[in-house]
Short mmCIF file of C-alpha atoms in Angstrom, two decimals:
data_model
loop_
_atom_site.label_atom_id
_atom_site.label_comp_id
_atom_site.label_asym_id
_atom_site.label_seq_id
_atom_site.Cartn_x
_atom_site.Cartn_y
_atom_site.Cartn_z
CA MET A 105 6.37 24.02 -11.58
CA GLN A 106 7.24 20.32 -11.41
CA THR A 107 7.47 20.46 -7.62
CA ARG A 108 4.05 22.07 -7.47
CA LYS A 109 2.60 19.36 -9.71
CA ILE A 110 4.09 16.64 -7.53
CA ALA A 111 2.82 18.38 -4.38
CA THR A 112 -0.68 18.63 -5.88
CA SER A 113 -0.55 15.01 -7.05
CA THR A 114 0.61 13.89 -3.61
CA PHE A 115 -2.11 15.99 -1.99
CA TRP A 116 -4.82 14.22 -3.99
CA GLN A 117 -3.27 10.83 -3.25
CA LEU A 118 -2.98 11.55 0.45
CA GLY A 119 -6.49 12.98 0.42
CA SER A 120 -7.69 9.80 -1.22
CA GLN A 121 -5.83 7.72 1.34
CA ALA A 122 -7.09 9.83 4.25
CA VAL A 123 -10.68 9.36 3.14
CA ALA A 124 -10.00 5.70 2.38
CA MET A 125 -8.51 5.30 5.86
CA LEU A 126 -11.61 6.77 7.49
CA ILE A 127 -13.87 4.65 5.31
CA GLY A 128 -11.64 1.66 6.03
CA ILE A 129 -12.08 2.20 9.77
CA LEU A 130 -15.84 2.23 9.27
CA SER A 131 -15.53 -0.89 7.12
CA ILE A 132 -13.62 -2.75 9.85
CA LYS A 133 -16.13 -1.55 12.41
CA PHE A 134 -19.10 -2.74 10.34
CA VAL A 135 -17.49 -6.09 9.50
CA THR A 136 -16.58 -6.83 13.12
CA THR A 137 -20.10 -5.79 14.17
CA ALA A 138 -22.01 -7.68 11.46
CA LEU A 139 -20.07 -10.95 11.65
CA SER A 140 -18.90 -13.23 14.44
CA LYS A 141 -15.18 -13.49 15.25
CA SER A 142 -14.99 -16.75 13.31
CA MET A 143 -16.51 -15.19 10.19
CA VAL A 144 -14.36 -12.07 10.58
CA GLY A 145 -11.28 -14.30 10.68
CA ASN A 146 -12.34 -16.00 7.45
CA TYR A 147 -13.09 -12.61 5.87
CA GLN A 148 -9.58 -11.34 6.70
CA THR A 149 -7.98 -14.59 5.52
CA VAL A 150 -9.72 -14.30 2.15
CA TYR A 151 -8.33 -10.84 1.46
CA SER A 152 -4.83 -11.63 2.69
CA TYR A 153 -4.75 -14.74 0.49
CA LEU A 154 -5.92 -12.76 -2.55
CA GLN A 155 -3.43 -9.99 -1.84
CA ILE A 156 -0.54 -12.37 -2.51
CA PHE A 157 -1.90 -13.23 -5.94
CA GLY A 158 -2.94 -9.63 -6.53
CA ILE A 159 0.63 -8.43 -6.11
CA LEU A 160 1.79 -11.21 -8.42
CA ALA A 161 -0.76 -9.92 -10.93
CA ASP A 162 0.57 -6.37 -10.49
CA PHE A 163 4.00 -7.73 -11.44
CA GLY A 164 5.68 -4.38 -10.79
CA LEU A 165 3.77 -2.89 -13.70
CA TYR A 166 2.50 0.19 -11.90
CA ALA A 167 5.91 1.66 -11.07
CA ILE A 168 7.30 0.61 -14.45
CA ALA A 169 4.28 2.02 -16.25
CA ILE A 170 4.72 5.47 -14.72
CA ARG A 171 8.28 5.71 -15.97
CA GLU A 172 7.59 4.20 -19.39
CA LEU A 173 4.46 6.22 -20.12
CA SER A 174 6.19 9.43 -18.97
CA THR A 175 8.92 9.03 -21.62
CA ALA A 176 7.10 7.10 -24.37
CA LYS A 177 7.00 8.64 -27.85
CA ASP A 178 3.87 6.72 -28.80
CA LYS A 179 1.92 6.79 -25.57
CA ALA A 180 -1.10 5.03 -27.03
CA LYS A 181 0.95 2.00 -28.04
CA THR A 182 2.69 1.87 -24.68
CA PHE A 183 -0.55 2.22 -22.75
CA VAL A 184 -2.39 -0.48 -24.72
CA SER A 185 0.54 -2.87 -24.30
CA LEU A 186 0.59 -2.15 -20.56
CA PHE A 187 -3.16 -2.70 -20.28
CA PHE A 188 -3.09 -6.01 -22.15
CA LEU A 189 -0.09 -7.16 -20.12
CA ARG A 190 -1.90 -6.28 -16.89
CA ALA A 191 -5.08 -8.08 -18.01
CA PHE A 192 -3.16 -11.19 -19.10
CA ILE A 193 -1.16 -11.54 -15.88
CA THR A 194 -4.19 -10.72 -13.73
CA VAL A 195 -6.32 -13.46 -15.28
CA LEU A 196 -3.45 -15.94 -14.98
CA SER A 197 -2.66 -15.04 -11.35
CA LEU A 198 -6.21 -14.88 -9.99
CA GLY A 199 -7.14 -18.00 -11.94
CA SER A 200 -4.32 -19.78 -10.11
CA ALA A 201 -5.56 -18.40 -6.79
CA LEU A 202 -9.03 -19.81 -7.41
CA ALA A 203 -7.73 -23.19 -8.54
CA LEU A 204 -5.42 -23.50 -5.54
CA VAL A 205 -7.95 -22.50 -2.87
CA TRP A 206 -10.43 -25.10 -4.12
CA ALA A 207 -7.73 -27.78 -4.46
CA LEU A 208 -5.97 -27.47 -1.07
CA PRO A 209 -7.33 -30.12 1.35
CA VAL A 210 -6.67 -27.88 4.38
CA PHE A 211 -9.27 -25.39 3.09
CA SER A 212 -11.85 -28.02 2.30
CA GLY A 213 -15.02 -27.62 4.34
CA THR A 214 -14.15 -24.05 5.38
CA PRO A 215 -15.78 -20.83 4.14
CA LEU A 216 -12.51 -19.83 2.41
CA PRO A 217 -12.99 -21.26 -1.14
CA ILE A 218 -16.38 -19.65 -1.72
CA GLY A 219 -15.15 -16.44 -0.08
CA VAL A 220 -12.12 -16.23 -2.38
CA SER A 221 -14.33 -16.88 -5.41
CA ILE A 222 -16.60 -13.95 -4.54
CA ALA A 223 -13.86 -11.53 -3.47
CA ALA A 224 -11.58 -12.28 -6.47
CA LEU A 225 -13.45 -9.57 -8.37
CA VAL A 226 -11.95 -6.97 -6.02
CA PRO A 227 -8.28 -7.36 -7.09
CA PHE A 228 -9.33 -8.06 -10.69
CA PHE A 229 -11.11 -4.76 -11.29
CA THR A 230 -8.84 -2.80 -8.94
CA LEU A 231 -5.74 -3.90 -10.87
CA LEU A 232 -7.29 -3.04 -14.22
CA ALA A 233 -8.30 0.36 -12.85
CA GLY A 234 -4.67 0.78 -11.78
CA MET A 235 -3.63 1.15 -15.41
CA PHE A 236 -5.88 4.19 -15.73
CA ARG A 237 -4.38 5.47 -12.49
CA VAL A 238 -1.01 5.49 -14.28
CA VAL A 239 -2.45 7.89 -16.85
CA PHE A 240 -3.69 10.19 -14.09
CA GLN A 241 -0.32 9.94 -12.31
CA VAL A 242 1.72 10.84 -15.38
CA SER A 243 -0.57 13.72 -16.33
CA TYR A 244 -0.83 14.90 -12.70
CA LYS A 245 -4.62 14.57 -12.70
CA MET A 246 -4.92 12.63 -9.46
CA GLN A 247 -8.20 14.32 -8.57
CA TYR A 248 -9.85 11.70 -10.80
CA VAL A 249 -8.27 8.98 -8.67
CA PHE A 250 -9.64 10.71 -5.59
CA ILE A 251 -13.18 10.77 -6.96
CA SER A 252 -13.10 7.20 -8.29
CA GLU A 253 -11.53 5.65 -5.22
CA VAL A 254 -13.66 7.52 -2.72
CA ILE A 255 -16.91 6.55 -4.47
CA GLY A 256 -15.63 2.99 -4.89
CA LYS A 257 -14.99 2.84 -1.13
CA ILE A 258 -18.12 4.62 0.02
CA LEU A 259 -20.51 2.36 -1.88
CA PRO A 260 -19.65 -0.98 -0.20
CA VAL A 261 -19.37 0.63 3.26
CA THR A 262 -22.80 2.19 2.77
CA LEU A 263 -24.20 -1.22 1.92
CA MET A 264 -22.51 -2.68 5.02
CA ALA A 265 -24.00 0.10 7.15
CA ILE A 266 -27.47 -0.71 5.83
CA VAL A 267 -27.26 -4.40 6.78
CA VAL A 268 -25.78 -3.58 10.21
CA PHE A 269 -28.45 -1.02 11.05
CA THR A 270 -31.16 -3.39 9.86
CA GLY A 271 -30.10 -6.00 12.41
CA MET A 272 -27.06 -8.04 11.26
CA ARG A 273 -24.96 -8.43 14.44
CA GLY A 274 -22.33 -11.08 15.22
CA SER A 275 -23.73 -13.37 12.53
CA GLU A 276 -22.47 -16.92 12.00
CA ASN A 277 -24.60 -17.23 8.84
CA ILE A 278 -22.39 -17.99 5.85
CA GLU A 279 -24.84 -16.20 3.54
CA HIS A 280 -24.17 -12.98 5.46
CA TYR A 281 -20.44 -13.60 5.09
CA LYS A 282 -20.90 -13.96 1.32
CA LEU A 283 -22.98 -10.79 1.19
CA ILE A 284 -20.34 -8.70 2.96
CA LEU A 285 -17.68 -9.98 0.54
CA ALA A 286 -19.93 -9.21 -2.44
CA PHE A 287 -20.20 -5.59 -1.32
CA GLY A 288 -16.44 -5.23 -1.82
CA SER A 289 -16.71 -6.59 -5.36
CA ILE A 290 -19.42 -4.04 -6.17
CA GLY A 291 -17.10 -1.26 -4.99
CA SER A 292 -14.19 -2.41 -7.17
CA ILE A 293 -16.41 -2.66 -10.27
CA THR A 294 -17.56 0.91 -9.59
CA LEU A 295 -13.92 2.02 -9.27
CA PHE A 296 -13.08 0.49 -12.65
CA ILE A 297 -16.06 2.05 -14.44
CA LEU A 298 -15.35 5.54 -13.07
CA SER A 299 -11.60 5.29 -13.82
CA PHE A 300 -12.32 4.22 -17.39
CA TRP A 301 -14.80 7.06 -17.85
CA PHE A 302 -12.40 9.74 -16.58
CA ALA A 303 -9.41 8.36 -18.53
CA SER A 304 -11.41 8.33 -21.75
CA ARG A 305 -11.77 12.11 -21.43
CA LEU A 306 -8.18 12.92 -20.55
CA PRO A 307 -6.17 14.59 -23.38
CA LEU A 308 -2.87 12.97 -22.46
CA LEU A 309 -1.90 12.14 -26.02
CA SER A 310 -2.43 15.47 -27.69
CA LYS A 311 1.33 15.70 -28.28
CA ALA A 312 2.00 12.02 -28.83
CA LYS A 313 4.03 11.08 -31.87
CA ASN A 314 2.23 9.21 -34.65
CA SER A 315 -1.14 10.33 -33.32
CA ASP A 316 -3.33 13.09 -34.69
CA LEU A 317 -6.20 12.54 -32.29
CA ASP A 318 -6.42 14.97 -29.41
CA ASN A 319 -9.62 13.92 -27.70
CA GLY A 320 -8.18 11.71 -25.00
CA LEU A 321 -6.13 8.63 -24.30
CA LEU A 322 -8.77 6.05 -25.05
CA SER A 323 -10.16 7.90 -28.05
CA VAL A 324 -6.87 7.03 -29.76
CA CYS A 325 -7.98 3.41 -29.49
CA THR A 326 -11.69 3.76 -30.14
CA GLY A 327 -13.46 0.44 -29.79
CA LEU A 328 -11.97 -2.99 -29.19
CA SER A 329 -10.65 -3.20 -32.75
CA GLY A 330 -8.78 0.06 -32.17
CA TRP A 331 -7.16 -1.38 -29.07
CA PHE A 332 -5.98 -4.45 -30.95
CA ALA A 333 -4.76 -2.23 -33.79
CA LYS A 334 -2.54 -0.38 -31.30
CA PHE A 335 -1.32 -3.60 -29.67
CA ASP A 336 2.35 -4.24 -30.39
CA LYS A 337 3.92 -7.62 -29.62
CA GLN A 338 7.41 -6.22 -29.37
CA GLU A 339 6.33 -3.49 -26.95
CA PHE A 340 4.38 -6.10 -24.96
CA GLY A 341 7.47 -8.30 -24.69
CA ARG A 342 9.74 -5.39 -23.83
CA LEU A 343 7.49 -4.26 -20.99
CA LEU A 344 7.16 -7.83 -19.72
CA ARG A 345 10.94 -8.23 -19.57
CA LEU A 346 11.32 -4.82 -17.96
CA SER A 347 8.73 -5.42 -15.26
CA ALA A 348 9.51 -9.06 -14.48
CA PRO A 349 12.41 -8.48 -12.04
CA PHE A 350 10.47 -5.87 -10.09
CA GLY A 351 7.33 -7.98 -10.30
CA PHE A 352 9.15 -10.75 -8.47
CA ALA A 353 10.55 -8.20 -6.00
CA PHE A 354 7.00 -6.95 -5.30
CA LEU A 355 5.88 -10.57 -4.91
CA MET A 356 8.64 -11.21 -2.37
CA THR A 357 7.52 -8.06 -0.55
CA THR A 358 3.99 -9.40 -0.35
CA ILE A 359 5.16 -12.80 0.83
CA TYR A 360 7.09 -11.38 3.77
CA ARG A 361 4.31 -8.90 4.57
CA GLN A 362 1.09 -10.82 3.87
CA SER A 363 1.75 -14.56 3.85
CA ASP A 364 1.45 -14.84 7.64
CA VAL A 365 -2.36 -14.72 7.58
CA THR A 366 -2.55 -17.49 4.98
CA LEU A 367 0.08 -19.51 6.87
CA MET A 368 -2.05 -19.09 9.98
CA ALA A 369 -4.90 -20.85 8.18
CA ILE A 370 -2.58 -23.69 7.14
CA LEU A 371 -0.57 -24.09 10.36
CA ARG A 372 -3.39 -23.57 12.87
CA PRO A 373 -6.48 -25.11 11.22
CA ASN A 374 -8.32 -25.40 14.53
CA ASP A 375 -8.29 -21.72 15.49
CA TYR A 376 -7.03 -19.78 12.45
CA ASP A 377 -10.32 -17.91 12.21
CA ILE A 378 -10.04 -16.49 15.74
CA GLN A 379 -6.29 -15.75 15.34
CA ASN A 380 -6.92 -13.91 12.08
CA ALA A 381 -9.89 -12.07 13.56
CA TYR A 382 -7.46 -10.48 16.05
CA TYR A 383 -4.49 -10.12 13.71
CA GLY A 384 -6.04 -9.63 10.27
CA THR A 385 -8.26 -6.80 11.46
CA VAL A 386 -5.25 -4.84 12.70
CA LEU A 387 -3.20 -5.81 9.65
CA ARG A 388 -5.75 -4.09 7.42
CA LEU A 389 -5.34 -0.93 9.49
CA ALA A 390 -1.54 -1.26 9.45
CA ASP A 391 -1.62 -1.53 5.65
CA VAL A 392 -2.45 2.19 5.59
CA GLY A 393 0.82 2.86 7.41
CA PHE A 394 2.66 0.65 4.96
CA LEU A 395 1.03 2.13 1.84
CA ILE A 396 1.23 5.88 2.49
CA PRO A 397 5.02 5.99 1.80
CA THR A 398 4.34 4.02 -1.39
CA PHE A 399 1.88 6.62 -2.65
CA ILE A 400 4.28 9.47 -1.86
CA LEU A 401 7.05 7.73 -3.77
CA ASN A 402 4.75 6.95 -6.68
CA SER A 403 4.10 10.68 -6.94
CA ALA A 404 7.82 11.38 -6.85
CA LEU A 405 8.85 8.78 -9.45
CA PRO A 406 8.31 10.96 -12.54
CA MET A 407 10.43 13.78 -11.11
CA MET A 408 13.15 11.41 -9.89
CA SER A 409 13.40 10.07 -13.45
CA ASN A 410 13.54 13.61 -14.87
CA LEU A 411 16.28 14.69 -12.45
CA GLU A 412 18.69 11.88 -13.37
CA GLY A 413 21.97 13.52 -14.32
CA LYS A 414 21.29 16.63 -12.21
CA LYS A 415 23.19 15.61 -9.10
CA GLU A 416 22.64 18.61 -6.86
CA GLU A 417 18.92 18.87 -7.55
CA LEU A 418 18.45 15.14 -7.18
CA ASN A 419 20.41 15.11 -3.91
CA GLN A 420 18.19 17.81 -2.43
CA PHE A 421 15.06 16.10 -3.66
CA VAL A 422 16.12 12.69 -2.29
CA HIS A 423 17.05 14.24 1.05
CA THR A 424 13.67 15.97 1.36
CA LEU A 425 11.90 12.79 0.34
CA LEU A 426 13.79 10.69 2.88
CA TYR A 427 13.11 12.96 5.83
CA SER A 428 9.48 13.31 4.82
CA LEU A 429 9.13 9.53 4.96
CA LEU A 430 11.04 9.21 8.25
CA SER A 431 8.90 11.90 9.88
CA LEU A 432 5.71 10.34 8.57
CA GLY A 433 6.87 6.89 9.67
CA LEU A 434 7.49 8.15 13.20
CA ILE A 435 4.06 9.79 13.41
CA ILE A 436 2.26 6.65 12.24
CA SER A 437 4.26 4.16 14.31
CA LEU A 438 4.28 6.14 17.57
CA THR A 439 0.56 6.83 17.34
CA SER A 440 -0.13 3.15 16.68
CA TYR A 441 2.00 2.06 19.64
CA PHE A 442 0.84 4.48 22.34
CA TRP A 443 -2.78 4.61 21.21
CA ALA A 444 -3.12 0.92 20.33
CA ARG A 445 -5.90 0.17 22.80
CA PRO A 446 -8.09 3.23 22.02
CA ILE A 447 -7.65 2.67 18.27
CA VAL A 448 -8.66 -0.99 18.48
CA ARG A 449 -11.62 -0.10 20.68
CA LEU A 450 -12.65 2.45 18.06
CA ILE A 451 -12.53 0.12 15.05
CA THR A 452 -13.71 -3.15 16.62
CA ARG A 453 -15.45 -4.27 19.81
CA GLU A 454 -14.31 -4.66 23.42
CA SER A 455 -13.95 -8.40 22.92
CA TYR A 456 -11.00 -7.78 20.56
CA LEU A 457 -8.92 -6.12 23.29
CA SER A 458 -6.21 -7.95 25.21
CA THR A 459 -6.61 -9.13 28.79
CA PRO A 460 -3.93 -9.86 31.43
CA VAL A 461 -3.81 -13.48 30.20
CA LEU A 462 -4.75 -13.20 26.52
CA ALA A 463 -3.22 -11.16 23.68
CA GLY A 464 -5.64 -9.12 21.59
CA SER A 465 -5.73 -6.89 18.55
CA ASP A 466 -4.12 -4.05 20.51
CA THR A 467 -1.15 -6.34 21.18
CA ALA A 468 -0.80 -6.94 17.44
CA LEU A 469 -0.97 -3.19 16.69
CA GLU A 470 1.71 -2.39 19.26
CA LEU A 471 4.04 -4.92 17.69
CA LEU A 472 3.28 -3.92 14.09
CA SER A 473 3.98 -0.27 14.91
CA PHE A 474 7.72 -1.07 14.81
CA SER A 475 7.33 -2.58 11.34
CA MET A 476 5.43 0.51 10.16
CA PHE A 477 8.37 2.82 10.89
CA LEU A 478 10.93 0.47 9.39
CA SER A 479 8.71 0.08 6.35
CA SER A 480 9.22 3.76 5.47
CA ILE A 481 12.98 3.08 5.18
CA VAL A 482 12.42 -0.14 3.23
CA THR A 483 10.01 1.51 0.80
CA PHE A 484 12.37 4.45 0.23
CA CYS A 485 15.26 2.13 -0.59
CA PHE A 486 13.02 -0.06 -2.75
CA TYR A 487 12.05 2.87 -4.97
CA ILE A 488 15.58 4.27 -5.19
CA LEU A 489 16.73 0.90 -6.48
CA LEU A 490 13.73 0.85 -8.80
CA THR A 491 14.71 4.17 -10.41
CA ARG A 492 18.32 3.01 -10.72
CA ARG A 493 17.16 -0.31 -12.23
CA SER A 494 19.33 -2.18 -9.70
CA TRP A 495 16.90 -5.06 -9.69
CA ARG A 496 19.36 -7.94 -9.11
CA ARG A 497 20.42 -6.91 -5.62
CA LEU A 498 16.88 -5.83 -4.80
CA LEU A 499 15.50 -9.18 -5.85
CA VAL A 500 18.15 -11.07 -3.87
CA VAL A 501 17.44 -9.11 -0.68
CA MET A 502 13.66 -9.42 -1.04
CA THR A 503 13.93 -13.16 -1.72
CA VAL A 504 16.09 -13.69 1.36
CA ALA A 505 13.61 -11.65 3.43
CA SER A 506 10.73 -13.78 2.16
CA VAL A 507 12.55 -17.00 3.03
CA ILE A 508 13.32 -15.69 6.53
CA SER A 509 9.70 -14.59 6.95
CA VAL A 510 8.19 -17.90 5.90
CA GLY A 511 10.72 -19.87 7.95
CA LEU A 512 10.16 -17.87 11.12
CA ASN A 513 6.39 -17.96 10.67
CA ILE A 514 6.44 -21.73 10.28
CA VAL A 515 8.30 -21.96 13.60
CA LEU A 516 6.56 -19.20 15.59
CA ILE A 517 2.93 -19.31 14.44
CA PRO A 518 2.20 -22.82 15.82
CA MET A 519 3.66 -21.74 19.17
CA LEU A 520 2.57 -18.11 19.52
CA GLY A 521 -0.17 -17.60 16.96
CA PHE A 522 -0.50 -14.05 15.65
CA VAL A 523 2.04 -12.77 18.17
CA GLY A 524 4.64 -14.95 16.44
CA ALA A 525 3.59 -13.49 13.07
CA ALA A 526 3.99 -9.93 14.38
CA LEU A 527 7.42 -10.70 15.86
CA THR A 528 8.47 -12.19 12.53
CA SER A 529 7.40 -8.96 10.80
CA ILE A 530 9.64 -6.90 13.09
CA ILE A 531 12.68 -9.14 12.56
CA VAL A 532 12.28 -9.17 8.77
CA HIS A 533 11.86 -5.39 8.59
CA ILE A 534 15.03 -4.89 10.64
CA VAL A 535 16.97 -7.14 8.26
CA LEU A 536 15.54 -5.35 5.22
CA SER A 537 16.20 -1.85 6.59
CA ILE A 538 19.86 -2.60 7.25
CA SER A 539 20.45 -4.51 4.02
CA LEU A 540 18.71 -2.12 1.63
CA SER A 541 20.12 1.02 3.29
CA THR A 542 23.62 -0.37 2.90
CA ILE A 543 23.02 -1.02 -0.79
CA VAL A 544 21.29 2.28 -1.59
CA PHE A 545 23.78 4.58 0.07
CA GLY A 546 26.64 2.72 -1.54
CA LEU A 547 25.35 3.11 -5.10
CA PRO A 548 27.76 4.75 -7.58
CA GLY A 549 26.98 8.12 -9.06
CA VAL A 550 24.50 10.51 -7.57
CA PHE A 551 23.37 8.16 -4.82
CA SER A 552 26.87 7.74 -3.49
CA VAL A 553 26.89 11.51 -3.01
CA SER A 554 23.56 11.22 -1.21
CA LYS A 555 25.31 9.52 1.67
CA ALA A 556 25.90 13.06 2.82
CA THR A 557 22.20 13.72 2.72
CA PHE A 558 21.17 10.80 4.91
CA HIS A 559 21.37 13.02 8.00
CA GLY A 560 21.32 16.42 6.39
CA ALA A 561 21.53 18.48 3.24
CA THR A 562 25.21 19.42 3.56
CA SER A 563 28.44 17.50 3.93
CA ASN A 564 29.11 19.15 7.29
CA THR A 565 29.23 16.47 9.99
CA PHE A 566 27.81 18.74 12.66
CA ALA A 567 24.85 19.72 10.48
CA ARG A 568 24.11 16.06 9.79
CA LEU A 569 24.17 15.25 13.50
CA VAL A 570 21.90 18.20 14.26
CA GLN A 571 19.37 17.04 11.67
CA PHE A 572 19.39 13.52 13.10
CA ALA A 573 19.07 14.92 16.63
CA LYS A 574 16.03 16.90 15.50
CA LEU A 575 14.38 13.71 14.29
CA VAL A 576 15.07 11.98 17.61
CA ALA A 577 13.83 15.00 19.56
CA PHE A 578 10.66 15.07 17.49
CA GLY A 579 10.05 11.40 18.34
CA VAL A 580 10.56 12.03 22.07
CA ILE A 581 8.30 15.10 22.18
CA TYR A 582 5.55 13.46 20.14
CA SER A 583 5.73 10.30 22.29
CA PHE A 584 5.32 12.37 25.46
CA LEU A 585 2.27 14.12 24.01
CA LEU A 586 0.70 10.81 22.98
CA VAL A 587 1.19 9.30 26.45
CA TRP A 588 -0.22 12.44 28.06
CA THR A 589 -3.37 12.31 25.91
CA VAL A 590 -4.21 8.60 26.43
CA PRO A 591 -6.42 9.23 29.51
CA LEU A 592 -8.47 11.67 27.43
CA LEU A 593 -9.47 8.97 24.94
CA SER A 594 -12.52 7.77 26.80
CA GLY A 595 -14.77 7.12 23.82
CA PRO A 596 -14.97 7.05 20.02
CA ILE A 597 -15.74 10.76 19.63
CA THR A 598 -12.86 11.93 21.82
CA THR A 599 -10.50 9.46 20.11
CA VAL A 600 -11.38 10.79 16.65
CA LEU A 601 -11.18 14.43 17.74
CA MET A 602 -7.88 13.99 19.57
CA GLY A 603 -6.56 12.08 16.56
CA GLY A 604 -7.19 15.11 14.37
CA VAL A 605 -5.61 17.41 16.93
CA MET A 606 -2.49 15.24 17.25
CA MET A 607 -2.02 15.05 13.48
CA CYS A 608 -2.05 18.86 13.36
CA VAL A 609 0.38 19.00 16.30
CA ALA A 610 2.70 16.50 14.59
CA GLY A 611 2.63 18.48 11.35
CA GLY A 612 3.37 21.68 13.28
CA LEU A 613 6.34 20.05 15.00
CA VAL A 614 7.78 18.77 11.72
CA TRP A 615 7.45 22.23 10.18
CA GLY A 616 8.67 24.12 13.26
CA MET A 617 11.71 21.88 13.72
CA LYS A 618 12.47 22.10 9.98
CA LEU A 619 12.75 18.36 9.64
CA VAL A 620 11.72 18.60 5.99
CA SER A 621 13.25 21.14 3.65
CA SER A 622 10.76 23.55 2.10
CA GLU A 623 12.94 24.11 -0.96
#
């Protein structure tokens, strides 16, 4: 029953992400069509800059909230404390982002300060809506997330489509740049309103202790006075202390993954906009590859918490989870590498492609494809450490990775531009994969037993080698098929159709080769 709930929850999340990915491709296409390369570069820089402060505002609360709300006796009190904590940190973090972008001399006279001011509403309302997402996650009602997120994505893209089809092409007009950013803010406000509306009708607390109201989560706290009545300082402080270590770990993750675009603006003030037009556009696409494992693991967190103490069941579940992520990571990374040029042509314009003497967005995607695969390992280890509350070693590793990332970017970006940033990403992900894997599979208790599940479900050495060989064989076969299909990708329609076909083929191979246990 629990497995079915998780599968359904993951289905809705992946469905939401699949639709969001398609809408995101349209968004990139419309942005790169409507604005000039210079304005596109500023647009991408704005969102990458805000993402750093957005993750700081998240403060690890989402993952912590799932676990805490799943086991809380008084869910209303826990939820209200989580919501107030999220709102407090979000205002503090985004307020700092606004103050800094207006104060830094290097950004003076650029479109960045006004762009950040407009787009700051996106992380603000998205983060607040994330607290309602926790409710849907814990109650396995992720269909409401699907509806809210899809509508929240469709609205701004529809507005972009309108301005593009009415004549906005390659515009250098800063007012058009502001308008495109404002569309994103409208979408995030819509997401928040819909999430609030659905959560207010969800009967999560019908069995909550100290509550005799069964009409929904927010009905327990009717009105603002009801919310304050449920607010508990001790619970607020407890959750803050609990989330702080992982909040810093998430921040370090964002620094090593997202700071390169902001550093580009600081280290290459003369051409950062063009560099980030090439790199930032692909980075937004690559974020899908980075985030899909996160959504799968978010779905699995409640069950992983429930299975603590049940070694055999947890071992099997962890093994299945690991191979699911490795298979998915291979599919995403190999497709990105071998189809880099057709994908970039699909989501941008010909001018974004590389030439024999100049790197382009397809160059960036080829390089980032390595990071995408390694990210599935990093994310898996991150969440295992999260469930085991081994935050000290996690924080140390993430901090070291962030220092390496910033240091390498400072050296390589002035020399190589976005190519240096992409190379830095690969190096840091290699370091993280090795370091975190060593820690996770050396954990005492159930995870020390799971060493035997890294390459298979049994302790038999031959079986483990066979399972690993299957994964390698899958990668080789899928790579051959991707290379063989490249000449067929002559236009946007054939690229989209072949993309759907190859995803079905990849899924069939994973199932046929039994890379993921069906138990």
